[in-house]
Structures are given as structure tokens and as C-alpha cells.
């Protein structure tokens, strides 16, 4: 979980923001805007598998924005990816 929080802070925060609201510093220049993880409707509709797939393989892998990069270094780190997904889920509460 510590590694997951570090990854979120370093890789996800620039676009998704510290609180996951999709308002990171880099988000202003992106279209479409980054996902708002605080969105309760999205949290209800998205599966854990979808979240983990987009973390590992990026937006294009799930038919979403290709600007969401893949994280190939996490492909074999299932526990870290699961912890990232769990953290993203906490942002919707």
C-alpha cells in the first residue's frame, strides 16, 4: 500500500489531483479532462477489473483517452495495482 500511495502521488496526481478530483496541475491542458475519482456515479458503474486494466495498460486499452499512459512496470505487480485500485475507491467516499 505504501508503494501504491507513492505511485499515486508521483504518477496520478499531476492529472487527477491530490484528492482525485481530476484537477491536477496538468489537467488544464488535457481534453478530455482526467477522470474525477470522487464521482459517485462513476464509482458505482466501473468494475475493479476496469480500474486495474487502465492502471496497467492505459486509456487506449479500454477505449478511453490515450493520454492516460500505461504503466508497464506494474504489469507483474498485482498487489500494488490492487492497492492503487483500493485507494481510488476510497476517493469516492
PDB file of C-alpha atoms in Angstrom:
ATOM      1  CA  UNK A   1       0.000   0.000   0.000  1.00  0.00           C
ATOM      2  CA  UNK A   2       2.873   2.356   0.680  1.00  0.00           C
ATOM      3  CA  UNK A   3       4.177   1.782  -2.852  1.00  0.00           C
ATOM      4  CA  UNK A   4       0.682   2.404  -4.238  1.00  0.00           C
ATOM      5  CA  UNK A   5       0.375   5.732  -2.413  1.00  0.00           C
ATOM      6  CA  UNK A   6       3.807   6.749  -3.676  1.00  0.00           C
ATOM      7  CA  UNK A   7       2.837   5.830  -7.236  1.00  0.00           C
ATOM      8  CA  UNK A   8      -0.447   7.736  -6.974  1.00  0.00           C
ATOM      9  CA  UNK A   9       1.349  10.798  -5.661  1.00  0.00           C
ATOM     10  CA  UNK A  10       4.038  10.724  -8.343  1.00  0.00           C
ATOM     11  CA  UNK A  11       2.189   9.485 -11.407  1.00  0.00           C
ATOM     12  CA  UNK A  12      -1.521  10.115 -10.916  1.00  0.00           C
ATOM     13  CA  UNK A  13      -1.650  13.401  -9.009  1.00  0.00           C
ATOM     14  CA  UNK A  14      -0.343  15.588 -11.871  1.00  0.00           C
ATOM     15  CA  UNK A  15      -3.536  14.899 -13.825  1.00  0.00           C
ATOM     16  CA  UNK A  16      -6.057  13.511 -11.327  1.00  0.00           C
ATOM     17  CA  UNK A  17      -5.093  15.838  -8.455  1.00  0.00           C
ATOM     18  CA  UNK A  18      -4.218  15.201  -4.811  1.00  0.00           C
ATOM     19  CA  UNK A  19      -7.800  14.299  -3.944  1.00  0.00           C
ATOM     20  CA  UNK A  20      -8.601  12.539  -7.222  1.00  0.00           C
ATOM     21  CA  UNK A  21     -10.998  15.241  -8.433  1.00  0.00           C
ATOM     22  CA  UNK A  22      -9.423  15.357 -11.914  1.00  0.00           C
ATOM     23  CA  UNK A  23      -7.983  18.782 -11.182  1.00  0.00           C
ATOM     24  CA  UNK A  24      -4.243  18.194 -11.160  1.00  0.00           C
ATOM     25  CA  UNK A  25      -1.842  20.823 -12.479  1.00  0.00           C
ATOM     26  CA  UNK A  26      -1.542  19.086 -15.860  1.00  0.00           C
ATOM     27  CA  UNK A  27      -5.317  18.687 -16.292  1.00  0.00           C
ATOM     28  CA  UNK A  28      -5.881  22.208 -17.611  1.00  0.00           C
ATOM     29  CA  UNK A  29      -4.337  21.366 -20.973  1.00  0.00           C
ATOM     30  CA  UNK A  30      -5.974  17.952 -21.378  1.00  0.00           C
ATOM     31  CA  UNK A  31      -9.044  17.109 -23.423  1.00  0.00           C
ATOM     32  CA  UNK A  32     -10.877  15.124 -22.324  1.00  0.00           C
ATOM     33  CA  UNK A  33     -10.294  16.051 -18.704  1.00  0.00           C
ATOM     34  CA  UNK A  34      -8.910  13.368 -16.372  1.00  0.00           C
ATOM     35  CA  UNK A  35     -11.363  11.143 -14.534  1.00  0.00           C
ATOM     36  CA  UNK A  36     -12.800  12.525 -11.313  1.00  0.00           C
ATOM     37  CA  UNK A  37     -12.421   9.612  -8.892  1.00  0.00           C
ATOM     38  CA  UNK A  38     -14.761  11.376  -6.442  1.00  0.00           C
ATOM     39  CA  UNK A  39     -17.695  10.928  -8.827  1.00  0.00           C
ATOM     40  CA  UNK A  40     -20.070   8.555  -7.011  1.00  0.00           C
ATOM     41  CA  UNK A  41     -21.889   7.553 -10.208  1.00  0.00           C
ATOM     42  CA  UNK A  42     -18.625   6.533 -11.878  1.00  0.00           C
ATOM     43  CA  UNK A  43     -17.524   4.643  -8.772  1.00  0.00           C
ATOM     44  CA  UNK A  44     -20.770   2.616  -8.880  1.00  0.00           C
ATOM     45  CA  UNK A  45     -20.628   1.814 -12.581  1.00  0.00           C
ATOM     46  CA  UNK A  46     -16.940   0.952 -13.019  1.00  0.00           C
ATOM     47  CA  UNK A  47     -15.617  -2.504 -12.179  1.00  0.00           C
ATOM     48  CA  UNK A  48     -12.479  -3.227 -10.218  1.00  0.00           C
ATOM     49  CA  UNK A  49     -11.148  -5.076 -13.260  1.00  0.00           C
ATOM     50  CA  UNK A  50     -11.613  -1.980 -15.435  1.00  0.00           C
ATOM     51  CA  UNK A  51      -9.719   0.213 -12.972  1.00  0.00           C
ATOM     52  CA  UNK A  52      -6.858  -2.270 -12.762  1.00  0.00           C
ATOM     53  CA  UNK A  53      -6.704  -2.685 -16.543  1.00  0.00           C
ATOM     54  CA  UNK A  54      -6.489   1.057 -17.167  1.00  0.00           C
ATOM     55  CA  UNK A  55      -3.781   1.387 -14.496  1.00  0.00           C
ATOM     56  CA  UNK A  56      -1.683  -1.302 -16.150  1.00  0.00           C
ATOM     57  CA  UNK A  57      -2.397  -0.732 -19.842  1.00  0.00           C
ATOM     58  CA  UNK A  58      -3.582   2.883 -20.143  1.00  0.00           C
ATOM     59  CA  UNK A  59      -6.668   4.548 -21.520  1.00  0.00           C
ATOM     60  CA  UNK A  60      -6.422   3.232 -25.069  1.00  0.00           C
ATOM     61  CA  UNK A  61      -6.615  -0.355 -23.766  1.00  0.00           C
ATOM     62  CA  UNK A  62     -10.161   0.247 -22.524  1.00  0.00           C
ATOM     63  CA  UNK A  63     -11.395   2.581 -25.257  1.00  0.00           C
ATOM     64  CA  UNK A  64     -10.716   5.723 -23.257  1.00  0.00           C
ATOM     65  CA  UNK A  65      -8.349   8.668 -23.699  1.00  0.00           C
ATOM     66  CA  UNK A  66      -4.943   7.601 -24.982  1.00  0.00           C
ATOM     67  CA  UNK A  67      -3.373  10.400 -22.920  1.00  0.00           C
ATOM     68  CA  UNK A  68      -3.836   8.162 -19.874  1.00  0.00           C
ATOM     69  CA  UNK A  69      -0.496   6.372 -20.031  1.00  0.00           C
ATOM     70  CA  UNK A  70       0.172   2.705 -19.484  1.00  0.00           C
ATOM     71  CA  UNK A  71       2.291   1.585 -16.559  1.00  0.00           C
ATOM     72  CA  UNK A  72       4.081  -1.469 -17.958  1.00  0.00           C
ATOM     73  CA  UNK A  73       6.289  -1.689 -14.879  1.00  0.00           C
ATOM     74  CA  UNK A  74       3.151  -2.598 -12.883  1.00  0.00           C
ATOM     75  CA  UNK A  75       2.070  -5.470 -15.159  1.00  0.00           C
ATOM     76  CA  UNK A  76       3.525  -8.059 -12.795  1.00  0.00           C
ATOM     77  CA  UNK A  77       2.759  -6.166  -9.571  1.00  0.00           C
ATOM     78  CA  UNK A  78      -0.794  -7.320  -8.935  1.00  0.00           C
ATOM     79  CA  UNK A  79      -0.741  -6.416  -5.234  1.00  0.00           C
ATOM     80  CA  UNK A  80       0.412  -2.862  -5.973  1.00  0.00           C
ATOM     81  CA  UNK A  81      -2.231  -2.431  -8.682  1.00  0.00           C
ATOM     82  CA  UNK A  82      -4.913  -3.781  -6.329  1.00  0.00           C
ATOM     83  CA  UNK A  83      -3.767  -1.308  -3.664  1.00  0.00           C
ATOM     84  CA  UNK A  84      -3.964   1.550  -6.189  1.00  0.00           C
ATOM     85  CA  UNK A  85      -7.485   0.456  -7.108  1.00  0.00           C
ATOM     86  CA  UNK A  86      -8.434   0.299  -3.424  1.00  0.00           C
ATOM     87  CA  UNK A  87      -7.062   3.811  -2.917  1.00  0.00           C
ATOM     88  CA  UNK A  88      -9.002   5.124  -5.932  1.00  0.00           C
ATOM     89  CA  UNK A  89     -12.130   3.566  -4.445  1.00  0.00           C
ATOM     90  CA  UNK A  90     -11.602   5.449  -1.172  1.00  0.00           C
ATOM     91  CA  UNK A  91     -11.600   8.750  -3.062  1.00  0.00           C
ATOM     92  CA  UNK A  92     -15.240   8.240  -3.988  1.00  0.00           C
ATOM     93  CA  UNK A  93     -16.416   8.128  -0.385  1.00  0.00           C
TER      94      UNK A  93
END
